[in-house]
PDB file of C-alpha atoms in Angstrom:
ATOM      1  CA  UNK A   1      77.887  77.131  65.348  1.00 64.00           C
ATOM      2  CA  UNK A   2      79.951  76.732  68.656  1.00 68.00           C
ATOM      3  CA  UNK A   3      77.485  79.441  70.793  1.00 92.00           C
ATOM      4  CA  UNK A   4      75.522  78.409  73.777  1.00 97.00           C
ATOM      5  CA  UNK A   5      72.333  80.306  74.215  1.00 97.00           C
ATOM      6  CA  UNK A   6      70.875  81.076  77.633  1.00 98.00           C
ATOM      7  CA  UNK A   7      67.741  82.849  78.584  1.00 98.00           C
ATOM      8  CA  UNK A   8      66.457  84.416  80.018  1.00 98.00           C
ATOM      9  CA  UNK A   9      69.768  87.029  80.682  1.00 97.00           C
ATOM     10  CA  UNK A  10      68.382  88.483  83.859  1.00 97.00           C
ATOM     11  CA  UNK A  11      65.261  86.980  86.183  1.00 97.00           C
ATOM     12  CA  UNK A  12      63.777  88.374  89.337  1.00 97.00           C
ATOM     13  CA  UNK A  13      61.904  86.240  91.579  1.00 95.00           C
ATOM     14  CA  UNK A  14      60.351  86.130  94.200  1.00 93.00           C
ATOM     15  CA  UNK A  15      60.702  83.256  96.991  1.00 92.00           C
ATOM     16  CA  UNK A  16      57.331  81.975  96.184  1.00 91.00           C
ATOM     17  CA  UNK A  17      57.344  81.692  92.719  1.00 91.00           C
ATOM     18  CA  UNK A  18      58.012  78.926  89.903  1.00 96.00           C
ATOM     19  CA  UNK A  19      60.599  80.003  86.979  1.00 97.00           C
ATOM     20  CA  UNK A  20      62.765  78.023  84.530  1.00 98.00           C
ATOM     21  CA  UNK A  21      66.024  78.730  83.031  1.00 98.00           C
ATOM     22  CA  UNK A  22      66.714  77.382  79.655  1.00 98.00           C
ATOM     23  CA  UNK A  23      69.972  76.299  77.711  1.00 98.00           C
ATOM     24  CA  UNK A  24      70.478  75.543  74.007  1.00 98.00           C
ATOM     25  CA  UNK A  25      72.891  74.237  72.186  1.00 97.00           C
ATOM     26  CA  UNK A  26      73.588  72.948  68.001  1.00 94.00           C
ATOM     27  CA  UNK A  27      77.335  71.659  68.381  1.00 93.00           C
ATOM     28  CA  UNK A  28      76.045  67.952  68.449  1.00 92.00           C
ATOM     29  CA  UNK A  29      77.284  67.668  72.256  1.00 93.00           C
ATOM     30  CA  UNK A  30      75.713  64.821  74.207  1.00 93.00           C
ATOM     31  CA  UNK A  31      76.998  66.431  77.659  1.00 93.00           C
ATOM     32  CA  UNK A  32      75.490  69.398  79.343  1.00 95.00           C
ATOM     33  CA  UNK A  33      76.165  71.030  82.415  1.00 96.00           C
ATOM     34  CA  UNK A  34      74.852  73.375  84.941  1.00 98.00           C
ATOM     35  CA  UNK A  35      77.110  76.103  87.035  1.00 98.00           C
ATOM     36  CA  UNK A  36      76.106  78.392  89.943  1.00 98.00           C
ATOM     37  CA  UNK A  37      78.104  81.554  89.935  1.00 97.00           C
ATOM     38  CA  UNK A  38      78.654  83.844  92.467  1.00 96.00           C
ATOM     39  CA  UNK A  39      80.596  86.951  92.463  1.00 93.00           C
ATOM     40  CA  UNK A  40      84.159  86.905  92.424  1.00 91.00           C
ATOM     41  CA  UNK A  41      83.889  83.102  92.915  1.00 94.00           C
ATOM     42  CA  UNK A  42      84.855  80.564  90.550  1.00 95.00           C
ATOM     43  CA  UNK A  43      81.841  78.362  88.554  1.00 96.00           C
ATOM     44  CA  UNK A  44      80.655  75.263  91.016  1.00 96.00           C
ATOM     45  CA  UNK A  45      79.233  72.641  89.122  1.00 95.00           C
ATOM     46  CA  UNK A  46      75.319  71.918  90.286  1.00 97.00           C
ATOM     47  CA  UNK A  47      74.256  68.858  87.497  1.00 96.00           C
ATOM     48  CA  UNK A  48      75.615  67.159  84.478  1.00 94.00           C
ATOM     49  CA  UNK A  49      73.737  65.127  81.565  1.00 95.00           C
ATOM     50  CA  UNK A  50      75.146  62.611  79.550  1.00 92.00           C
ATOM     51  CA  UNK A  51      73.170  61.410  76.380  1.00 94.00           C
ATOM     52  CA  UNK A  52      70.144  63.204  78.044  1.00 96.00           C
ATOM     53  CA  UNK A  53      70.340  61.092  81.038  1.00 96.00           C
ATOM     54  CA  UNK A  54      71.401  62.696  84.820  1.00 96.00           C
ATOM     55  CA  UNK A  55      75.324  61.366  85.531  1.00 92.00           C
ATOM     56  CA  UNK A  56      76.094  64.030  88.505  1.00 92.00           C
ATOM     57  CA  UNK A  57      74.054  65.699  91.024  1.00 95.00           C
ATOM     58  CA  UNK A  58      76.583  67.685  93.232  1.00 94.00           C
ATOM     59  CA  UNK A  59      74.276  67.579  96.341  1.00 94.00           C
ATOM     60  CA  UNK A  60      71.887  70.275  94.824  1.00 97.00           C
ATOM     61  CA  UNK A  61      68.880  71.566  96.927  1.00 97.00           C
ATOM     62  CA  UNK A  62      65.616  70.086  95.605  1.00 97.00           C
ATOM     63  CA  UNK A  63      63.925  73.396  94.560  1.00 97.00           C
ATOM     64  CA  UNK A  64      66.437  73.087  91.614  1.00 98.00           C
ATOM     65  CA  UNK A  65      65.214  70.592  89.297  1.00 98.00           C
ATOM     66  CA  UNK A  66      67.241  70.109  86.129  1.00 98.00           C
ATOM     67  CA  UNK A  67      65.429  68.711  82.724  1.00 98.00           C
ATOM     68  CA  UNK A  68      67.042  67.944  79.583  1.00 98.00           C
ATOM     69  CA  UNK A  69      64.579  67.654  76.830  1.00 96.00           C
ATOM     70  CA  UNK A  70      66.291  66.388  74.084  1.00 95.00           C
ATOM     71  CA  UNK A  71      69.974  66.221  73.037  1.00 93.00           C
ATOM     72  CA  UNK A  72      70.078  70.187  72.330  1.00 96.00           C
ATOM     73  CA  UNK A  73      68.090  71.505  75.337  1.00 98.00           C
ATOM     74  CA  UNK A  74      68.325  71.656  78.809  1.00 98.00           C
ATOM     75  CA  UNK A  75      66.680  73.451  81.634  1.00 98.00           C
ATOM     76  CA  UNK A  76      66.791  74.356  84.917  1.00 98.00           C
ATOM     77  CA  UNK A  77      63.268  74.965  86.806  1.00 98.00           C
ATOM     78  CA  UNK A  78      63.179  76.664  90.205  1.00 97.00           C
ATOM     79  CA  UNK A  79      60.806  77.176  92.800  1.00 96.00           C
ATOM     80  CA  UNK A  80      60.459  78.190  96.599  1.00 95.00           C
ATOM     81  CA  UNK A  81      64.235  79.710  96.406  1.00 96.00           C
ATOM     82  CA  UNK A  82      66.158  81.607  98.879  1.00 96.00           C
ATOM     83  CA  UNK A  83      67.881  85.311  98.589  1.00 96.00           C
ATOM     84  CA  UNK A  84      71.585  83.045  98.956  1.00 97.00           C
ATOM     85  CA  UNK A  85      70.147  81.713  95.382  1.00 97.00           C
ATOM     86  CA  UNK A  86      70.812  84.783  93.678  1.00 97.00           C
ATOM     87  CA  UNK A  87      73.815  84.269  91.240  1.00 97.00           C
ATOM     88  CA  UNK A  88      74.682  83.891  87.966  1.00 98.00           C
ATOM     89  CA  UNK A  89      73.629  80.234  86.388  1.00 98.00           C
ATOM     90  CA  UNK A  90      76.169  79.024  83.785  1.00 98.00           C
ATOM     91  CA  UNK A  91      75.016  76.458  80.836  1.00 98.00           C
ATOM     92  CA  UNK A  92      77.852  74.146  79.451  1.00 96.00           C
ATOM     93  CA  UNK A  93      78.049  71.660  76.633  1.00 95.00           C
ATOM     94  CA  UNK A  94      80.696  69.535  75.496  1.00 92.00           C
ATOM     95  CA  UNK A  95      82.204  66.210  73.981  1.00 88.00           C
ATOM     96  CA  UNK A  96      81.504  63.037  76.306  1.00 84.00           C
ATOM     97  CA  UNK A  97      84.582  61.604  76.070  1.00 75.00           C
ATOM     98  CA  UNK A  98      85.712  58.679  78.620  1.00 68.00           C
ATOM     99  CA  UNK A  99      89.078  60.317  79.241  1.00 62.00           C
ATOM    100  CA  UNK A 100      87.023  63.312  80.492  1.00 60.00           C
ATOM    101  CA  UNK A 101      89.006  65.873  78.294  1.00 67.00           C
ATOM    102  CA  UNK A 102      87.446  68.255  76.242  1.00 75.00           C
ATOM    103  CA  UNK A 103      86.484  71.736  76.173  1.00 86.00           C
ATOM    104  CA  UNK A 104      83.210  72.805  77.676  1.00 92.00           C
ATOM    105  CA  UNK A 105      81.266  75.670  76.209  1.00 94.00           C
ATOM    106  CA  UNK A 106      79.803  78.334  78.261  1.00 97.00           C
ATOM    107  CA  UNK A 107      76.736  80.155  77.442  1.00 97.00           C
ATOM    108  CA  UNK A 108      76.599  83.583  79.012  1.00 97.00           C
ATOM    109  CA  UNK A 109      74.594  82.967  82.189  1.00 97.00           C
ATOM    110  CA  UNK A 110      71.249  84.069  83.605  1.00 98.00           C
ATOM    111  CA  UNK A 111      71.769  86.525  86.392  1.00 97.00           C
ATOM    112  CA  UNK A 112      69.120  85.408  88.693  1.00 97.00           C
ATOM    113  CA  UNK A 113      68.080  87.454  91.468  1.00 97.00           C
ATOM    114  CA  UNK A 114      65.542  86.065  94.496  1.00 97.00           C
ATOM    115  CA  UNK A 115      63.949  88.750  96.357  1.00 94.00           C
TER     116      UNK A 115
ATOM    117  CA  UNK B   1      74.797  85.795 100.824  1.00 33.00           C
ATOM    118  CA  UNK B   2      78.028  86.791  99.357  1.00 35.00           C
ATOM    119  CA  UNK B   3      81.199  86.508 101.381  1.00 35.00           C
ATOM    120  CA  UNK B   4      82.324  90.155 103.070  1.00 38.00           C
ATOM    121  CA  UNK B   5      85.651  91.383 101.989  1.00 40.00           C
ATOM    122  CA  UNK B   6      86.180  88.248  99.453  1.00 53.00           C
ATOM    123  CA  UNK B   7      88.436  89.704  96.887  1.00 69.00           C
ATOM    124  CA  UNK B   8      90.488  88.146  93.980  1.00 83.00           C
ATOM    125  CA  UNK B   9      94.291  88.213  93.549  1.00 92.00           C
ATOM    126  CA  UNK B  10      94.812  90.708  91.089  1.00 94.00           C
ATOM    127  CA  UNK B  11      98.007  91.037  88.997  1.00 96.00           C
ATOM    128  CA  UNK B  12      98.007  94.167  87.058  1.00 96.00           C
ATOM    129  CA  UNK B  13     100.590  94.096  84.149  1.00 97.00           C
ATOM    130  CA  UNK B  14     102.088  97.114  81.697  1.00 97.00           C
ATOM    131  CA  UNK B  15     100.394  96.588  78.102  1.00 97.00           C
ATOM    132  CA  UNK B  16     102.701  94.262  75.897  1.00 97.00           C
ATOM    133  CA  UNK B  17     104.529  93.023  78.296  1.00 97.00           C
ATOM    134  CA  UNK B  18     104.050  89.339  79.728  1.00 97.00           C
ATOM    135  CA  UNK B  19     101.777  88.009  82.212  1.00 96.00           C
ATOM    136  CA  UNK B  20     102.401  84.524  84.586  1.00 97.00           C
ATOM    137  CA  UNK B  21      99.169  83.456  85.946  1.00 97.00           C
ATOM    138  CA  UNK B  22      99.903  80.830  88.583  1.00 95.00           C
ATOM    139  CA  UNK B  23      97.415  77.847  89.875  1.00 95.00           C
ATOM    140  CA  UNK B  24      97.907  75.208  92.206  1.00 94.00           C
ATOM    141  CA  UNK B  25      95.215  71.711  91.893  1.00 91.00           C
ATOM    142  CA  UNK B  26      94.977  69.397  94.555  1.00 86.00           C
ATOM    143  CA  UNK B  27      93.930  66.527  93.232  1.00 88.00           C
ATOM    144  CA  UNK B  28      96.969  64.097  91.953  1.00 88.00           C
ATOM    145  CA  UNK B  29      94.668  62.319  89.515  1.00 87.00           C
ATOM    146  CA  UNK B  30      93.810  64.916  87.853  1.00 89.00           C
ATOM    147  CA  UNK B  31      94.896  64.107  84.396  1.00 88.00           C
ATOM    148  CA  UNK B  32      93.209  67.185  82.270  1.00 91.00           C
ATOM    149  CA  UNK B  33      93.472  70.839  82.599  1.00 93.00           C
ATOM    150  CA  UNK B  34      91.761  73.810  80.974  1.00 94.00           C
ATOM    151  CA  UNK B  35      92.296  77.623  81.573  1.00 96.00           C
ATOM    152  CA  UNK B  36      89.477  79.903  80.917  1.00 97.00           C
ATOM    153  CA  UNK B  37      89.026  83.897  80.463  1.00 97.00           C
ATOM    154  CA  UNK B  38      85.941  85.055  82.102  1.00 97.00           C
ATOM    155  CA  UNK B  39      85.236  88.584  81.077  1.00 96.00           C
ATOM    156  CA  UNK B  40      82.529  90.582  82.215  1.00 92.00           C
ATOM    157  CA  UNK B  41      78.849  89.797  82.029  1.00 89.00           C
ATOM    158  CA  UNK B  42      80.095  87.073  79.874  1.00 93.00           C
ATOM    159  CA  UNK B  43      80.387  83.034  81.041  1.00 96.00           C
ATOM    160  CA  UNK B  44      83.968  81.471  80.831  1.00 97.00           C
ATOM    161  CA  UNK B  45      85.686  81.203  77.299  1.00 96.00           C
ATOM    162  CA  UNK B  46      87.830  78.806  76.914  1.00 94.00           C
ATOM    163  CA  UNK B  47      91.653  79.921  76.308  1.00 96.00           C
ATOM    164  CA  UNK B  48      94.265  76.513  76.211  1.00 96.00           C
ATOM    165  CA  UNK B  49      94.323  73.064  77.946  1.00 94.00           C
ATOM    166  CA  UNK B  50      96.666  69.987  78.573  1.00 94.00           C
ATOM    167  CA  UNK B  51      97.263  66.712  79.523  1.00 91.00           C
ATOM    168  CA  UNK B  52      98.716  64.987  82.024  1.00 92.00           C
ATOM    169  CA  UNK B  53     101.145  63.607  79.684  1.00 92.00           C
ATOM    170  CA  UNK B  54     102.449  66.994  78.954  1.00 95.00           C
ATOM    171  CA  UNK B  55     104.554  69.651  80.692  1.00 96.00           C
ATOM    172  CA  UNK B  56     103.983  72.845  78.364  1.00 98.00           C
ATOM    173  CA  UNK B  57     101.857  73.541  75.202  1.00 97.00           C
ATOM    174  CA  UNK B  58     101.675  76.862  73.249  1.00 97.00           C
ATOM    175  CA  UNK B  59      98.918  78.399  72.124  1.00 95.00           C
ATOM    176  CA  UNK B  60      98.469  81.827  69.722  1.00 94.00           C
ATOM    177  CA  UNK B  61     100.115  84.097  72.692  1.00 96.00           C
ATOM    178  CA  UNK B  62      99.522  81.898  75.281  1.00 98.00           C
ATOM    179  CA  UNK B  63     101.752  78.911  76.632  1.00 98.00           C
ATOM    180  CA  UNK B  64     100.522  76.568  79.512  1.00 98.00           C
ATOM    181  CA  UNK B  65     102.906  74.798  81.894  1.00 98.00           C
ATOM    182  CA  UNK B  66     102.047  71.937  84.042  1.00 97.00           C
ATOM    183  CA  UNK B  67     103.986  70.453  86.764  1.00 96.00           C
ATOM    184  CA  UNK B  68     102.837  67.684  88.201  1.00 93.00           C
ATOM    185  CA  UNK B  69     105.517  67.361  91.051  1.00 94.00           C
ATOM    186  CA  UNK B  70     104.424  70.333  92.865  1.00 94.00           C
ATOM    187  CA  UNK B  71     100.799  70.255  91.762  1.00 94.00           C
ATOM    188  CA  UNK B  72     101.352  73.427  89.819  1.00 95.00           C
ATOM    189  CA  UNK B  73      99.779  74.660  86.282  1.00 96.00           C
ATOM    190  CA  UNK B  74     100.770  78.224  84.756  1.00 97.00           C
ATOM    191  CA  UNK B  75      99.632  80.581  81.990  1.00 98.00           C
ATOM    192  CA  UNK B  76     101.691  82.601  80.414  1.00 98.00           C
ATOM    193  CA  UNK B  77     100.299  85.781  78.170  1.00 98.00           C
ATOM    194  CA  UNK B  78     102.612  87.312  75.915  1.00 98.00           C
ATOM    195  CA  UNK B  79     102.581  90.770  74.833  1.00 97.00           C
ATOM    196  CA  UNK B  80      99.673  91.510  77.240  1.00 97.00           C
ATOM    197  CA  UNK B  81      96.594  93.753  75.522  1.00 97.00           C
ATOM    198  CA  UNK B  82      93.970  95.350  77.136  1.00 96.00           C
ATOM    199  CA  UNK B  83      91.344  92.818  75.553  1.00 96.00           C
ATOM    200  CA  UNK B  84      93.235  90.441  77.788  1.00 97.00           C
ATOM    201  CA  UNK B  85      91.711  91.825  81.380  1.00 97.00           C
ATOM    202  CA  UNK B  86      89.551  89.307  83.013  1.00 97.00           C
ATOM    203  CA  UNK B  87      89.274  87.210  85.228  1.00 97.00           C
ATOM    204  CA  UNK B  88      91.263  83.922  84.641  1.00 97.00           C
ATOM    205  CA  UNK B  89      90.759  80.333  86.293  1.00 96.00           C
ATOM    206  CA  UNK B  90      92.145  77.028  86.157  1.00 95.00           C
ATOM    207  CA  UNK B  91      90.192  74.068  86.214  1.00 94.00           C
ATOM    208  CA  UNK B  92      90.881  69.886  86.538  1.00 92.00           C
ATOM    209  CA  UNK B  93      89.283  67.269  85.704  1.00 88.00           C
ATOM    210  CA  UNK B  94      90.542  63.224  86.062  1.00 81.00           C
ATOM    211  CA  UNK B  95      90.052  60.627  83.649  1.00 63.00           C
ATOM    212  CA  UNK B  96      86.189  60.296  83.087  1.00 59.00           C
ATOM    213  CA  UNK B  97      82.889  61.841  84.028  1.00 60.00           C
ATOM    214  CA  UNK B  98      83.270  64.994  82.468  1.00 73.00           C
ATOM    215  CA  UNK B  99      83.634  66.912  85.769  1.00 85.00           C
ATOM    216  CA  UNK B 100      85.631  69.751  86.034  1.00 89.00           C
ATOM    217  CA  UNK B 101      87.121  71.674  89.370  1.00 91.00           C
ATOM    218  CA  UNK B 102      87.811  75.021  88.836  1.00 93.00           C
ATOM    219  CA  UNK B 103      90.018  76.875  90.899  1.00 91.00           C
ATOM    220  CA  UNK B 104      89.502  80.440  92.728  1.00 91.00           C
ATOM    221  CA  UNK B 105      90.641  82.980  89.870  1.00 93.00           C
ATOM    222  CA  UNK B 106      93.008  85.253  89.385  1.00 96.00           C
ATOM    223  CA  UNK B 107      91.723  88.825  87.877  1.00 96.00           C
ATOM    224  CA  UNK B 108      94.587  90.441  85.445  1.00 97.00           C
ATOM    225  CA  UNK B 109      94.397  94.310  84.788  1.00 96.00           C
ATOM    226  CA  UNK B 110      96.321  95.915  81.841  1.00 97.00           C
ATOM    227  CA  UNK B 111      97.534  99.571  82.001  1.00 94.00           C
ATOM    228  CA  UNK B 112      97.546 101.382  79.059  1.00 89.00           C
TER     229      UNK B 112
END
């Protein structure tokens, strides 16, 4: 199984409400990665977990609040966001390896859209 | 918001013939690069990487090239298909912390 599962695939919210994107994976990797996508813009990197434990916050905006469960989960919860939120949220998973090579797999994203 | 007017380079290239996708990184200690295919509605897919120890590697149609004098990385598609229009980035990363950069994309377009 080398699939990344994401969902919701699309979410609407408004800039008052609470709503959590979740991420999945069952390739035994012990990194996992958030992405903010906008369009026709290349992935920024938001968070990154290492053996469950927060490694990199890239300066993210508190009203994103990254979780990860367990070694095969991780989510992303939002509240109070603003319309510049809206963009597709990438999942990633990968190898930790102290080199820092190794593929990272992409789920398909959750279009998010903050009205 | 969204940037007015942002667009991507766009090469658009005859069905089988090849394609040169072109990156330039910034970062000399970089030591790890991946290219990924990003189709649409879909997140990025990984297509071929290399190391900093390395100037080319091949791939099933698909050869990287990596120079690290002029900060430059490559990606060559041979015999171009239309299941090969996307959008196409680069990315870095250096030695540890599983970070990676990626660069601003380049979309490719075959004609039929």
């Amino acid at each position: 199984d080398t699939e990344v599962t994401q969902t919701p695939k699309h979410l609407v919210m408004g800039m008052t409400n609470k709503k959590s994107l979740k991420c999945e994976q069952h390739m035994g990797h012990r990194a996992m990665y958030w992405y903010k996508q906008k369009a026709k813009k290349p992935p920024e990197l938001m968070f990154v977990y290492s053996y469950e434990k927060l490694s990199i916050n890239e300066s993210v905006p508190s009203r994103f609040s990254p979780e990860c469960p367990n070694s095969s989960l991780l989510n992303l919860h939002l509240h109070a966001l603003q319309p510049e939120d809206s963009a597709l949220y990438l999942c990633a998973s990968s190898q930790v390896r102290l080199a820092g090579d190794g593929e990272q797999y992409f789920g398909p994203g959750t279009r998010l859209t903050v009205t | 918001g969204e940037s007015v007017g942002l667009h991507l380079p766009t090469l658009s290239v005859q069905e089988g013939d090849n394609s040169i996708i072109n990156c330039a990184y910034s970062n000399s200690a970089s030591d790890y690069f991946i290219w990924y295919k990003q189709e649409s509605g879909k997140g990025p897919q990984f297509i071929i990487d290399i190391r900093s120890n390395m100037d080319k590697r091949q791939g099933q149609r698909v050869t990287v090239l990596l120079n690290k004098t002029v900060k430059h990385l490559s990606l060559q598609i041979a015999a171009t298909q239309p299941g090969d229009s996307a959008v196409y980035f680069c990315a870095e990363s250096k030695a540890a912390g599983n970070k990676l950069t990626f660069g601003g994309g380049t979309r490719v377009l075959v004609k039929p």
